[in-house]
Amino acid sequence: RLLNLQRFSEELKALDDFNKVADRMVREVRESLGHSHECALYRVDEVKEELYFVASSGYHDASFILPKGSVYEQWAMKKSQGLVVEDTRNDYRFHADLRFGPEVRRSICVSPLLSENRVLGVIRLSAASPHVFHADDLRLLDILTGIGAVNLRNILLYQTMQELAIRDSLTKLYVNRYFMEQTASEIQKSDFNKSP
């Protein structure tokens, strides 16, 4: 298991796109917790402070994927901690109307993607039958999300640095150096194509 975690960590380091890392994470989570039926990853929109769907694996019906997450993902995001629900029909911590809807599964395991005490996103495992997930599954999911969160945070920091290199942080306008480089490039294209 340790070798698999090390391999997973190395694979994530090689990826440089948030969506690619998210896709790889949901596949690895499903492989590591083989009894899980479905896995979805949601990212936190820091401005609106809400979740939005990024990647999934194992869903046979797209209607089970909620664009902004369910009450379980919201809870994990707000509390910054993992959650195991062995049977949604017998768990009264959450609103009763949600326990019998078509999008709700009987067994849920949710873990936030935490980096530097910030929630970057939430990953959710769900199964149609009850009593599929237990505390050991949550511990393994926490380890996998911890590895993934570090990589996702690095990608976000790199994107921020790239943006700051070409745009002024106050006005959001392009900096002079970038503007001149783009202007020179456009002039070359114009000369090559013989267009104004």
Tab-separated table of C-alpha atoms in Angstrom:
chain	number	residue	atom	x	y	z
A	1	ARG	CA	0.000	0.000	0.000
A	2	LEU	CA	2.895	2.340	0.796
A	3	LEU	CA	4.430	1.678	-2.640
A	4	ASN	CA	1.077	2.446	-4.278
A	5	LEU	CA	0.866	5.750	-2.377
A	6	GLN	CA	4.411	6.635	-3.437
A	7	ARG	CA	3.621	5.782	-7.086
A	8	PHE	CA	0.441	7.872	-6.907
A	9	SER	CA	2.358	10.832	-5.476
A	10	GLU	CA	4.974	10.632	-8.253
A	11	GLU	CA	2.270	10.456	-10.939
A	12	LEU	CA	0.570	13.565	-9.570
A	13	LYS	CA	3.846	15.506	-9.492
A	14	ALA	CA	4.220	14.938	-13.237
A	15	LEU	CA	0.836	16.553	-13.992
A	16	ASP	CA	0.540	20.320	-14.402
A	17	ASP	CA	-3.187	20.849	-14.908
A	18	PHE	CA	-5.835	20.993	-12.161
A	19	ASN	CA	-8.366	18.923	-14.135
A	20	LYS	CA	-5.809	16.233	-15.000
A	21	VAL	CA	-4.843	15.896	-11.332
A	22	ALA	CA	-8.539	15.757	-10.365
A	23	ASP	CA	-9.222	13.002	-12.934
A	24	ARG	CA	-6.220	10.993	-11.731
A	25	MET	CA	-7.287	11.427	-8.103
A	26	VAL	CA	-10.827	10.095	-8.597
A	27	ARG	CA	-9.472	7.068	-10.487
A	28	GLU	CA	-6.881	6.342	-7.773
A	29	VAL	CA	-9.443	6.678	-4.988
A	30	ARG	CA	-11.741	4.193	-6.709
A	31	GLU	CA	-8.842	1.786	-7.296
A	32	SER	CA	-7.592	2.047	-3.707
A	33	LEU	CA	-11.056	1.644	-2.190
A	34	GLY	CA	-12.226	-1.001	-4.651
A	35	HIS	CA	-15.632	-1.519	-3.078
A	36	SER	CA	-16.663	2.055	-3.825
A	37	HIS	CA	-19.174	2.499	-6.572
A	38	GLU	CA	-18.765	6.171	-7.434
A	39	CYS	CA	-16.267	8.946	-6.798
A	40	ALA	CA	-16.609	12.679	-7.450
A	41	LEU	CA	-14.321	15.624	-6.812
A	42	TYR	CA	-15.577	19.162	-6.210
A	43	ARG	CA	-13.492	22.339	-6.121
A	44	VAL	CA	-14.155	25.296	-3.821
A	45	ASP	CA	-14.884	28.632	-5.468
A	46	GLU	CA	-13.176	30.918	-2.960
A	47	VAL	CA	-15.073	34.029	-4.057
A	48	LYS	CA	-18.561	32.509	-3.779
A	49	GLU	CA	-17.558	30.019	-1.056
A	50	GLU	CA	-19.340	27.165	-2.764
A	51	LEU	CA	-18.462	23.914	-4.467
A	52	TYR	CA	-18.566	23.088	-8.145
A	53	PHE	CA	-18.084	19.749	-9.871
A	54	VAL	CA	-14.680	18.972	-11.446
A	55	ALA	CA	-14.225	15.226	-12.033
A	56	SER	CA	-15.876	11.849	-11.455
A	57	SER	CA	-15.379	8.131	-11.921
A	58	GLY	CA	-17.792	5.220	-11.792
A	59	TYR	CA	-21.054	7.056	-12.381
A	60	HIS	CA	-23.352	5.171	-14.747
A	61	ASP	CA	-26.004	7.875	-14.527
A	62	ALA	CA	-24.897	11.522	-14.734
A	63	SER	CA	-28.020	12.628	-12.836
A	64	PHE	CA	-26.399	11.356	-9.611
A	65	ILE	CA	-23.703	14.041	-9.952
A	66	LEU	CA	-24.854	17.247	-8.307
A	67	PRO	CA	-23.187	20.358	-9.843
A	68	LYS	CA	-22.672	22.029	-6.448
A	69	GLY	CA	-22.412	18.916	-4.286
A	70	SER	CA	-24.818	17.468	-1.771
A	71	VAL	CA	-25.327	18.236	1.894
A	72	TYR	CA	-22.456	15.836	2.707
A	73	GLU	CA	-19.891	17.693	0.603
A	74	GLN	CA	-21.119	21.019	1.980
A	75	TRP	CA	-20.718	19.705	5.520
A	76	ALA	CA	-17.142	18.491	4.860
A	77	MET	CA	-16.243	21.836	3.274
A	78	LYS	CA	-17.629	23.903	6.156
A	79	LYS	CA	-16.278	21.695	8.959
A	80	SER	CA	-12.932	20.957	7.210
A	81	GLN	CA	-13.125	17.325	8.243
A	82	GLY	CA	-14.011	13.955	6.795
A	83	LEU	CA	-17.304	12.179	7.161
A	84	VAL	CA	-18.515	8.580	6.964
A	85	VAL	CA	-22.211	7.833	6.704
A	86	GLU	CA	-22.764	4.085	6.874
A	87	ASP	CA	-26.462	4.339	6.025
A	88	THR	CA	-28.043	7.600	4.881
A	89	ARG	CA	-31.517	6.361	5.817
A	90	ASN	CA	-30.504	5.936	9.461
A	91	ASP	CA	-28.304	9.029	9.841
A	92	TYR	CA	-30.358	11.880	11.318
A	93	ARG	CA	-27.589	14.509	11.305
A	94	PHE	CA	-28.774	15.666	7.893
A	95	HIS	CA	-32.100	16.854	6.551
A	96	ALA	CA	-34.634	14.004	6.368
A	97	ASP	CA	-35.922	14.957	2.884
A	98	LEU	CA	-32.520	14.159	1.376
A	99	ARG	CA	-32.408	10.564	2.595
A	100	PHE	CA	-34.830	9.177	0.003
A	101	GLY	CA	-34.079	11.238	-3.136
A	102	PRO	CA	-32.819	9.504	-6.281
A	103	GLU	CA	-29.414	11.216	-6.139
A	104	VAL	CA	-28.616	10.035	-2.600
A	105	ARG	CA	-26.682	6.837	-2.070
A	106	ARG	CA	-26.933	4.638	1.032
A	107	SER	CA	-23.236	4.727	2.016
A	108	ILE	CA	-21.106	7.900	1.838
A	109	CYS	CA	-17.456	8.705	2.577
A	110	VAL	CA	-16.329	12.330	2.146
A	111	SER	CA	-12.971	14.000	2.725
A	112	PRO	CA	-11.900	17.633	2.212
A	113	LEU	CA	-8.767	18.519	0.227
A	114	LEU	CA	-6.886	20.524	2.850
A	115	SER	CA	-3.725	22.546	2.255
A	116	GLU	CA	-2.390	25.127	4.706
A	117	ASN	CA	-5.696	25.071	6.637
A	118	ARG	CA	-7.635	25.927	3.453
A	119	VAL	CA	-10.195	23.665	1.835
A	120	LEU	CA	-9.382	23.438	-1.879
A	121	GLY	CA	-12.106	20.943	-2.620
A	122	VAL	CA	-13.964	17.849	-1.474
A	123	ILE	CA	-13.830	14.266	-2.688
A	124	ARG	CA	-16.792	11.949	-2.214
A	125	LEU	CA	-17.201	8.197	-2.435
A	126	SER	CA	-20.687	6.758	-2.582
A	127	ALA	CA	-22.207	3.308	-2.807
A	128	ALA	CA	-25.757	2.140	-3.428
A	129	SER	CA	-25.811	-0.314	-0.527
A	130	PRO	CA	-25.477	0.560	3.185
A	131	HIS	CA	-22.494	-0.179	5.476
A	132	VAL	CA	-19.903	-0.119	2.679
A	133	PHE	CA	-17.592	2.539	4.175
A	134	HIS	CA	-16.045	2.575	7.646
A	135	ALA	CA	-13.484	4.608	9.603
A	136	ASP	CA	-10.547	2.763	7.970
A	137	ASP	CA	-11.789	3.824	4.550
A	138	LEU	CA	-11.946	7.436	5.692
A	139	ARG	CA	-8.357	7.231	6.985
A	140	LEU	CA	-7.107	5.968	3.613
A	141	LEU	CA	-9.197	8.580	1.791
A	142	ASP	CA	-7.692	11.304	4.021
A	143	ILE	CA	-4.180	10.139	3.063
A	144	LEU	CA	-5.013	10.159	-0.652
A	145	THR	CA	-6.664	13.580	-0.453
A	146	GLY	CA	-3.691	14.911	1.510
A	147	ILE	CA	-1.323	13.855	-1.273
A	148	GLY	CA	-3.649	15.281	-3.914
A	149	ALA	CA	-4.236	18.553	-2.065
A	150	VAL	CA	-0.510	19.348	-1.994
A	151	ASN	CA	-0.271	18.865	-5.756
A	152	LEU	CA	-3.440	20.840	-6.445
A	153	ARG	CA	-2.207	23.683	-4.227
A	154	ASN	CA	1.111	23.781	-6.110
A	155	ILE	CA	-0.733	23.981	-9.441
A	156	LEU	CA	-2.931	26.825	-8.166
A	157	LEU	CA	0.111	28.714	-6.847
A	158	TYR	CA	1.906	28.276	-10.172
A	159	GLN	CA	-1.145	29.564	-12.066
A	160	THR	CA	-1.319	32.574	-9.742
A	161	MET	CA	2.369	33.325	-10.294
A	162	GLN	CA	1.916	33.086	-14.073
A	163	GLU	CA	-1.016	35.471	-13.892
A	164	LEU	CA	0.919	37.941	-11.713
A	165	ALA	CA	3.809	37.852	-14.200
A	166	ILE	CA	1.613	39.195	-17.004
A	167	ARG	CA	-1.102	41.202	-15.217
A	168	ASP	CA	-1.011	44.004	-12.691
A	169	SER	CA	-2.590	42.753	-9.459
A	170	LEU	CA	-4.413	46.040	-8.807
A	171	THR	CA	-5.730	47.047	-12.245
A	172	LYS	CA	-5.789	43.549	-13.837
A	173	LEU	CA	-4.261	45.128	-16.965
A	174	TYR	CA	-1.337	43.508	-18.774
A	175	VAL	CA	2.075	44.681	-17.590
A	176	ASN	CA	4.140	46.704	-20.071
A	177	ARG	CA	6.678	43.928	-20.772
A	178	TYR	CA	3.975	41.391	-21.652
A	179	PHE	CA	2.107	43.965	-23.748
A	180	MET	CA	5.286	44.746	-25.750
A	181	GLU	CA	6.027	41.030	-26.274
A	182	GLN	CA	2.497	40.397	-27.539
A	183	THR	CA	2.634	43.489	-29.766
A	184	ALA	CA	5.914	42.289	-31.341
A	185	SER	CA	4.397	38.854	-31.900
A	186	GLU	CA	1.309	40.333	-33.563
A	187	ILE	CA	3.468	42.524	-35.817
A	188	GLN	CA	5.427	39.435	-36.920
A	189	LYS	CA	2.175	37.585	-37.672
A	190	SER	CA	0.943	40.580	-39.632
A	191	ASP	CA	4.172	40.734	-41.695
A	192	PHE	CA	4.108	36.990	-42.365
A	193	ASN	CA	0.445	37.003	-43.447
A	194	LYS	CA	0.809	40.328	-45.315
A	195	SER	CA	-2.176	41.714	-43.423
A	196	PRO	CA	-2.640	45.027	-41.617
